[in-house]
Short mmCIF file of C-alpha atoms and ligand atoms in Angstrom, two decimals:
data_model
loop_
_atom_site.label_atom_id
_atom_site.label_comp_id
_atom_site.label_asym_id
_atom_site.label_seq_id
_atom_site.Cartn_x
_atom_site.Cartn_y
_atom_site.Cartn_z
CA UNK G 1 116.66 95.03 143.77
CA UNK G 2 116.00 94.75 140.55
CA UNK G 3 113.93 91.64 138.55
CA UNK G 4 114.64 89.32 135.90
CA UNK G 5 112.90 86.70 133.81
CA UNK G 6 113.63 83.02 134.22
CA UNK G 7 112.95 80.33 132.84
CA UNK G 8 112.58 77.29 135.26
CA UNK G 9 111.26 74.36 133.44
CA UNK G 10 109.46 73.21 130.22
CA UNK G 11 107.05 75.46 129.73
CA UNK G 12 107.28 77.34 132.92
CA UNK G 13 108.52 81.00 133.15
CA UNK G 14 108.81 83.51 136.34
CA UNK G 15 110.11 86.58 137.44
CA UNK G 16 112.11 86.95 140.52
CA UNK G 17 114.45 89.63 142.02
CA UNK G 18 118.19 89.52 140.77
CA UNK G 19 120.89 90.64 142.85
CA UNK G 20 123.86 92.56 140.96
CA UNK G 21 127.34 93.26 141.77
CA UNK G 22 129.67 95.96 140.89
CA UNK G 23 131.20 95.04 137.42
CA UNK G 24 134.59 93.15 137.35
CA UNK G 25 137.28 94.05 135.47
CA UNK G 26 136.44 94.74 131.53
CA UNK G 27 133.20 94.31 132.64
CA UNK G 28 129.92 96.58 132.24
CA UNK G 29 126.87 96.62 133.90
CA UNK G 30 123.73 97.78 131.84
CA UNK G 31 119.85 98.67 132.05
CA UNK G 32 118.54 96.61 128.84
CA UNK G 33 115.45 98.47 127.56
CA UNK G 34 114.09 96.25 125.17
CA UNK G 35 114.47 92.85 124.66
CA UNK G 36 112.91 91.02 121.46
CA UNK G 37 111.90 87.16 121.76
CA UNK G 38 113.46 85.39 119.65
CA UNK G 39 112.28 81.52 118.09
CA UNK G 40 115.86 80.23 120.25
CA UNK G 41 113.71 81.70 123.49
CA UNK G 42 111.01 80.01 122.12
CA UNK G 43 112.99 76.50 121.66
CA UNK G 44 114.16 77.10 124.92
CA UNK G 45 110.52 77.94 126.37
CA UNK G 46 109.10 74.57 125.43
CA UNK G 47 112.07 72.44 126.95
CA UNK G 48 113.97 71.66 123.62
CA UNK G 49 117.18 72.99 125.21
CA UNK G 50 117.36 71.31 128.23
CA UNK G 51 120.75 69.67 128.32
CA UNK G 52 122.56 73.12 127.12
CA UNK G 53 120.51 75.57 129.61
CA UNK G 54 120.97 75.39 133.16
CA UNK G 55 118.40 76.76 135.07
CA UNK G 56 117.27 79.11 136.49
CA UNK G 57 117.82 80.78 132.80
CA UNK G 58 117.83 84.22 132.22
CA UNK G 59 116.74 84.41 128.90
CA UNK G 60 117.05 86.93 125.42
CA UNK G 61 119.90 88.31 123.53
CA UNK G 62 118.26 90.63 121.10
CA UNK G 63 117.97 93.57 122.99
CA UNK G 64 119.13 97.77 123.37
CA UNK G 65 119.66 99.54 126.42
CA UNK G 66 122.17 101.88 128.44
CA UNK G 67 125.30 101.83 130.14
CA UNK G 68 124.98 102.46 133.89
CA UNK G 69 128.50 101.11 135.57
CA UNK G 70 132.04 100.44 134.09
CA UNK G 71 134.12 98.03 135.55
CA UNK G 72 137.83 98.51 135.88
CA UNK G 73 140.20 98.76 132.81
CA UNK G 74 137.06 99.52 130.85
CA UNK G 75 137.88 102.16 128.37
CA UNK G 76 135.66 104.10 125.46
CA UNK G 77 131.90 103.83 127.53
CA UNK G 78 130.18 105.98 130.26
CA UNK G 79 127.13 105.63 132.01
CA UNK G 80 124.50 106.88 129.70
CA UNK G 81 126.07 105.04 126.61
CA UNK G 82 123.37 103.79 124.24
CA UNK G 83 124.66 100.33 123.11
CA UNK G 84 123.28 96.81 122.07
CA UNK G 85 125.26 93.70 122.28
CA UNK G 86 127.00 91.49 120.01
CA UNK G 87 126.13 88.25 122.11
CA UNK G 88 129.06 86.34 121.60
CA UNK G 89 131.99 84.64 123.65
CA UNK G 90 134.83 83.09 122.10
CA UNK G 91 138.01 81.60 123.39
CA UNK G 92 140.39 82.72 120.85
CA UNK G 93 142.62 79.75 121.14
CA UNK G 94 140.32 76.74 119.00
CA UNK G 95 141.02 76.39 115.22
CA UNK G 96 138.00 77.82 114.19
CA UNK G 97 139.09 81.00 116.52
CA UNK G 98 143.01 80.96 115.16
CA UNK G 99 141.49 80.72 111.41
CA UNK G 100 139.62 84.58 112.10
CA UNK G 101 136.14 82.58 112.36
CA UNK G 102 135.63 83.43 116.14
CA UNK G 103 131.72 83.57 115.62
CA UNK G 104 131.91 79.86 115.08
CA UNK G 105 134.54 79.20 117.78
CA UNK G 106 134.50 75.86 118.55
CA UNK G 107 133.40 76.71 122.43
CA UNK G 108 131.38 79.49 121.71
CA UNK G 109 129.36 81.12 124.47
CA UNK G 110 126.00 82.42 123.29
CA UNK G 111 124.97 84.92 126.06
CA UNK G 112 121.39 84.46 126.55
CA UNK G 113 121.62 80.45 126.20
CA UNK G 114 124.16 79.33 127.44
CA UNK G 115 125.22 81.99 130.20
CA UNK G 116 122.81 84.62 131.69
CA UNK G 117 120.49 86.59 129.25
CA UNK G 118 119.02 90.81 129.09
CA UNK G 119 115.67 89.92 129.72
CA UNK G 120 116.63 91.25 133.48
CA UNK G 121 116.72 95.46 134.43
CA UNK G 122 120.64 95.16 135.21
CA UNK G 123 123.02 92.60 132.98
CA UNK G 124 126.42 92.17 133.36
CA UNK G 125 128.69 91.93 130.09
CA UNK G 126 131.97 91.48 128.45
CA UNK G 127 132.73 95.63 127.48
CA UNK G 128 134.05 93.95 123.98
CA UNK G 129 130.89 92.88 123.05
CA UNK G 130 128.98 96.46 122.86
CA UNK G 131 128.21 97.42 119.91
CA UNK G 132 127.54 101.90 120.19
CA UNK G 133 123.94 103.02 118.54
CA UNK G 134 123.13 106.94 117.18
CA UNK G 135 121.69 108.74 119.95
CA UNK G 136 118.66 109.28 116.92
CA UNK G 137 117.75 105.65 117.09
CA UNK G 138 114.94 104.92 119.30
CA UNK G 139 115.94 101.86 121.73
CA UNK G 140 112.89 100.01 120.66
CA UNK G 141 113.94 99.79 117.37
CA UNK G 142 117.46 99.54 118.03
CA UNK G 143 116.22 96.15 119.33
CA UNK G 144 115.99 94.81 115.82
CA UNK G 145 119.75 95.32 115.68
CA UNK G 146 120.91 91.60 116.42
CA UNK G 147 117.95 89.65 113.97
CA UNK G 148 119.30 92.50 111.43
CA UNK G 149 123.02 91.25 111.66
CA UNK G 150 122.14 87.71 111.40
CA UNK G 151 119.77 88.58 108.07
CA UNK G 152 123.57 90.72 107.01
CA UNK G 153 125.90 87.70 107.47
CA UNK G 154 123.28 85.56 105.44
CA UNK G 155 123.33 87.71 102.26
CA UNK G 156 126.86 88.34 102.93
CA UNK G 157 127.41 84.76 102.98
CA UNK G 158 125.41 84.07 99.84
CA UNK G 159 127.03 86.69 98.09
CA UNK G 160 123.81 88.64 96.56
CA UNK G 161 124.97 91.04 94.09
CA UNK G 162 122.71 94.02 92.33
CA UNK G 163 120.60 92.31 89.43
CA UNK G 164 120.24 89.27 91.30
CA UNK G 165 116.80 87.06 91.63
CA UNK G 166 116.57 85.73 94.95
CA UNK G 167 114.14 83.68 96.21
CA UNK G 168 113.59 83.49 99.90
CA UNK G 169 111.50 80.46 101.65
CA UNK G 170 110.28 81.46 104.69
CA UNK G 171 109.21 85.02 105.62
CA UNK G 172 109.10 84.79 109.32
CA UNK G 173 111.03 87.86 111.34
CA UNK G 174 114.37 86.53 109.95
CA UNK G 175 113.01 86.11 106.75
CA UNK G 176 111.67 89.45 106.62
CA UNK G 177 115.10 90.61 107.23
CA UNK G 178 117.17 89.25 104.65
CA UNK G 179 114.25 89.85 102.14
CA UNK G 180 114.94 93.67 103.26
CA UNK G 181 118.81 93.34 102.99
CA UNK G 182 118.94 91.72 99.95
CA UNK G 183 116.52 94.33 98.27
CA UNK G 184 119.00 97.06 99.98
CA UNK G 185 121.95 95.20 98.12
CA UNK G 186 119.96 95.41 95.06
CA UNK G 187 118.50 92.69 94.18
CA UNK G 188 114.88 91.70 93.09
CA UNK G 189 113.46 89.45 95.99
CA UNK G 190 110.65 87.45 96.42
CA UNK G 191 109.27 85.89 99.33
CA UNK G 192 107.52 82.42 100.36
CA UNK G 193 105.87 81.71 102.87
CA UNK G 194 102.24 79.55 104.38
CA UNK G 195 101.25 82.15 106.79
CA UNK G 196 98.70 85.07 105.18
CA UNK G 197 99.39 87.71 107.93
CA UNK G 198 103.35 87.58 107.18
CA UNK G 199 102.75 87.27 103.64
CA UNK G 200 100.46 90.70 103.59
CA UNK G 201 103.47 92.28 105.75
CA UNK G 202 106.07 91.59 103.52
CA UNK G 203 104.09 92.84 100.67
CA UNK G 204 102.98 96.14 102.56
CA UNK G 205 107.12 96.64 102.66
CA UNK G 206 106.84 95.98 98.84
CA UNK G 207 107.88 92.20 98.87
CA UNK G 208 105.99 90.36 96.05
CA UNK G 209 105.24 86.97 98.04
CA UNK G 210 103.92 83.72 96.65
CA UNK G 211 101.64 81.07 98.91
CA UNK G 212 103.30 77.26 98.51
CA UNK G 213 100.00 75.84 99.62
CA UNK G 214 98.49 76.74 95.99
CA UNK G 215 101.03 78.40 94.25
CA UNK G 216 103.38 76.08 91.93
CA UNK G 217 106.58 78.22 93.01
CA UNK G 218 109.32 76.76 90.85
CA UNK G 219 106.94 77.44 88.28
CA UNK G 220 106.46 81.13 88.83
CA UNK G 221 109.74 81.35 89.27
CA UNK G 222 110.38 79.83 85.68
CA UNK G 223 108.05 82.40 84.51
CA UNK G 224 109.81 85.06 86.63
CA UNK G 225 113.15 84.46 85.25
CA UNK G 226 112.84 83.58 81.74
CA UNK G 227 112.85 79.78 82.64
CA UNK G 228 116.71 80.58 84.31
CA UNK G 229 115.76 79.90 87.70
CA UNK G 230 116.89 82.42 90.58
CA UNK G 231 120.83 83.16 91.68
CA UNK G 232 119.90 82.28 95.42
CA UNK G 233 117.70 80.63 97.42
CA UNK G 234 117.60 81.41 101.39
CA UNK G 235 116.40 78.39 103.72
CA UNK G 236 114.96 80.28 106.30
CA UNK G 237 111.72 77.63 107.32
CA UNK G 238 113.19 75.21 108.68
CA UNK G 239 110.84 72.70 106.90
CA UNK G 240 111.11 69.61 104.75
CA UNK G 241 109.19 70.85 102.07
CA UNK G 242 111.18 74.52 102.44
CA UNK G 243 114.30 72.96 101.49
CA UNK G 244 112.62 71.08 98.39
CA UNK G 245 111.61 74.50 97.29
CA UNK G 246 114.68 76.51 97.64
CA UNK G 247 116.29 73.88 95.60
CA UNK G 248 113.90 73.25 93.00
CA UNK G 249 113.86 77.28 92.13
CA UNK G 250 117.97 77.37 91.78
CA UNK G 251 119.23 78.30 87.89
CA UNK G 252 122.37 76.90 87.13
CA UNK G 253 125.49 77.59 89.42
CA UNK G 254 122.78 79.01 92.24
CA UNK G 255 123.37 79.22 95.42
CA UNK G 256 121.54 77.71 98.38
CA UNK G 257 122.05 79.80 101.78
CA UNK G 258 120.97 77.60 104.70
CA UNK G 259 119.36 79.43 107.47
CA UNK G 260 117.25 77.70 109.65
CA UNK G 261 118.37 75.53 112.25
CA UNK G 262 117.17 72.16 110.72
CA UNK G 263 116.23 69.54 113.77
CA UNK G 264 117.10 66.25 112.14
CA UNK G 265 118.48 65.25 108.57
CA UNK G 266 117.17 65.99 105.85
CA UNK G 267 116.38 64.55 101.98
CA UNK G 268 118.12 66.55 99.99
CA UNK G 269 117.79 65.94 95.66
CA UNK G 270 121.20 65.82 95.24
CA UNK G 271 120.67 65.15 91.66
CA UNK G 272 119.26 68.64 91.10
CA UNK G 273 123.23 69.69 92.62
CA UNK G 274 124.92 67.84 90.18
CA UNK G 275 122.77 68.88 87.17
CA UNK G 276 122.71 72.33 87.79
CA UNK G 277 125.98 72.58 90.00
CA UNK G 278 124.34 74.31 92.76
CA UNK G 279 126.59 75.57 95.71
CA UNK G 280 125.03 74.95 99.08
CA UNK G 281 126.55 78.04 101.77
CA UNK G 282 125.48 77.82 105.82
CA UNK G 283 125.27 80.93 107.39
CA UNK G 284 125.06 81.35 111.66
CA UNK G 285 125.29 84.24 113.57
CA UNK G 286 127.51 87.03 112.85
CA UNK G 287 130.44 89.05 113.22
CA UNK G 288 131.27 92.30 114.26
CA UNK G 289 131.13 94.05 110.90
CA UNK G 290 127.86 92.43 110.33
CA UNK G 291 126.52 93.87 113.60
CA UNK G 292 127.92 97.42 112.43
CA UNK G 293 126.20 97.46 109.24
CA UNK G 294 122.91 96.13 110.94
CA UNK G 295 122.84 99.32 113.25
CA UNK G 296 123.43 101.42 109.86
CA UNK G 297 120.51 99.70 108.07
CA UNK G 298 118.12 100.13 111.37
CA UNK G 299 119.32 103.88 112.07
CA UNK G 300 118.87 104.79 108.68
CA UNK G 301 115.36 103.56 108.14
CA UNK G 302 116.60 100.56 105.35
CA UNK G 303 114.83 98.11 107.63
CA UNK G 304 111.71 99.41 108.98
CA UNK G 305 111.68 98.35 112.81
CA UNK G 306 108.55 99.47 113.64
CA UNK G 307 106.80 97.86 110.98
CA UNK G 308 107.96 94.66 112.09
CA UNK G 309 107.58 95.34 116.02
CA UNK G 310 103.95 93.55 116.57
CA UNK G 311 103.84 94.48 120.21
CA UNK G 312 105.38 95.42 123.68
CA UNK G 313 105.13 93.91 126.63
CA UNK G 314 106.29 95.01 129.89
CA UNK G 315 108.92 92.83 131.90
CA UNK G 316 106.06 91.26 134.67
CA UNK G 317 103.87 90.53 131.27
CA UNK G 318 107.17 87.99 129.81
CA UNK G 319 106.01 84.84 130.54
CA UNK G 320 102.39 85.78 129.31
CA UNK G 321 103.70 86.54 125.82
CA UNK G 322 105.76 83.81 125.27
CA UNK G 323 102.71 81.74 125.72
CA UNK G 324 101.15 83.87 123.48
CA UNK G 325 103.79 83.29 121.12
CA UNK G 326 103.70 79.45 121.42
CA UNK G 327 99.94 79.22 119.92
CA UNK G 328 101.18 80.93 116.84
CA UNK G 329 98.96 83.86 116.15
CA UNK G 330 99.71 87.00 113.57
CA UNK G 331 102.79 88.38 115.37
CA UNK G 332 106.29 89.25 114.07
CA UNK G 333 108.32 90.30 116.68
CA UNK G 334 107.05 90.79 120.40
CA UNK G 335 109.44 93.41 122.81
CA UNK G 336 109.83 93.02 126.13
CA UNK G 337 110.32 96.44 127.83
CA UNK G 338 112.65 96.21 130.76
CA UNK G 339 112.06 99.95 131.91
CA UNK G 340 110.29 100.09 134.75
CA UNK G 341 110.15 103.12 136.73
CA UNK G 342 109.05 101.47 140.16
CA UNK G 343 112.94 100.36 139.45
CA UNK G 344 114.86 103.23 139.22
CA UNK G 345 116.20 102.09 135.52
CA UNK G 346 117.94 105.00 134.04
CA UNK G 347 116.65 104.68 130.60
ZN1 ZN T 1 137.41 79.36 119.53
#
């Protein structure tokens, strides 16, 4: 028997024993090692998600582990396989799908909300949503593989090109991320955000950061740029006042890559669009060459994973850190190792 973490009810976490059977046909069973709690979990963890999640919920899709069983007419993976998972279900027959957009299929399953998560010692997955990792990347880093694609798609989506300013408001884990991207594409980034613990982090990795509590930011960047304003602006707060900013700091023909997941409307100064014909891109998830390049950037030491790993927790000590996590507190991203010898995980 082996356990996995549930979530039951608002606020309310446990861990119980999960049974497992032999994987069905393109099917694999794995051991995740680590899995990273993401702000979704988090969403999830206080309740906001109710009508999507049915419970019990096994929770987390950022994660690394092994192969331990192949199903039938599974070909290209062995037991022992170090992989992560591209957490995505599509039905390949909506527009979206038939117009080669499948990450935004139109009844996309997102495993780890809306079907069973890796926050468990065995989980059960499609075999065409592995994604291999280099035997030389540690699996704890390797966890930083899925917030890394989603930081990839954004600057791919925003189309950051060497030379560019870019001005990114909010420098939470995802943040973070596409700061480190779009440095690695070339450009010269700069990062806003309240918080002072995630504002010394980013500048430890070399980010120059500016506080919008008593910093005039479209200012500096006026003074940054020669009074051009920056190329692009990332959304990545999730705040009123965040989308003000990423506007306000937009030079002519700049682009405005939306992030965050916004919960309601919001005022937008459509004026500033029209004066300074701004493009406004969204950006969600991923797609398979995003995840690629992600495990590239993590292997290869372009985004320093254990810099931005603030702790691990062991699989009994879940529900503990996500209420942690819930009062804030200087953290980036918390692990949740699912090894447990007591177990028998092959990891
Ligand atoms: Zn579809």
């Amino acid at each position: 028997m082996t356990l996995a973490v549930r979530y039951t009810s608002a606020r309310t976490l446990d861990t119980a024993p999960a049974s497992h059977s032999a994987p069905g046909p393109g099917e694999v069973e794995l051991a995740p090692a680590f899995v990273g709690i993401c702000g979704t979990d988090l969403h999830i963890f206080h309740g906001d998600m109710d009508a999507r999640v049915a419970t019990p919920a096994v929770l987390g899709h950022e994660m690394s582990g092994r192969v331990v069983r192949v199903g039938p007419d599974v070909e290209g993976w062995q037991a022992g396989d170090a992989v992560t998972v591209m957490p995505l279900r599509w039905d390949d027959t909506c527009p979206a799908c038939r117009s080669g957009h499948q990450h935004v299929c139109q009844h996309l399953d997102f495993i780890g909300i809306d079907s069973p998560g890796a926050m468990q010692q065995r989980w059960t997955v499609p075999a065409s949503t592995l994604v291999r990792l280099p035997d030389s990347l540690p699996l704890d880093r390797a966890a930083l593989v899925e917030p890394t694609a989603v930081a990839v798609h954004d600057v791919g989506r925003a189309g950051v090109a060497a030379g560019e300013n870019v001005v990114v408001v909010g420098g939470g884990p995802v943040g973070i991320l596409i700061a480190l991207v779009a440095r690695a594409a070339g450009a010269d980034v700069r990062v806003v955000e309240l918080n002072p613990h995630r504002r010394s982090l980013a500048e430890e990795l070399g980010m120059a950061t500016w506080n919008p509590a008593d910093e005039d930011v479209p200012a500096l960047v006026g003074q940054w740029t020669g009074d051009a304003g920056a190329d692009v602006a990332f959304e990545v707060s999730g705040a009123a006042g965040g989308v003000d900013t990423a506007v306000e700091v937009l030079g002519v023909r700049g682009r405005l890559c939306l992030v965050a997941i916004h919960p309601r409307p919001r005022e937008v100064n459509l004026h500033r669009f029209f004066w300074r014909e701004l493009t406004l891109v969204g950006a969600r998830l991923y797609d398979r060459s995003d995840f690629e390049k992600a495990v590239a950037l993590v292997a290869d030491g372009t985004i320093p994973a254990d810099r931005l790993i603030s702790k691990v927790v062991p699989l009994t000590q879940a529900p503990a850190a996500f209420e942690a996590l819930e009062g804030g507190g200087d953290v980036m991203k918390i692990l949740v190792d699912c090894t447990d010898d007591t177990q028998g995980a092959t990891v």
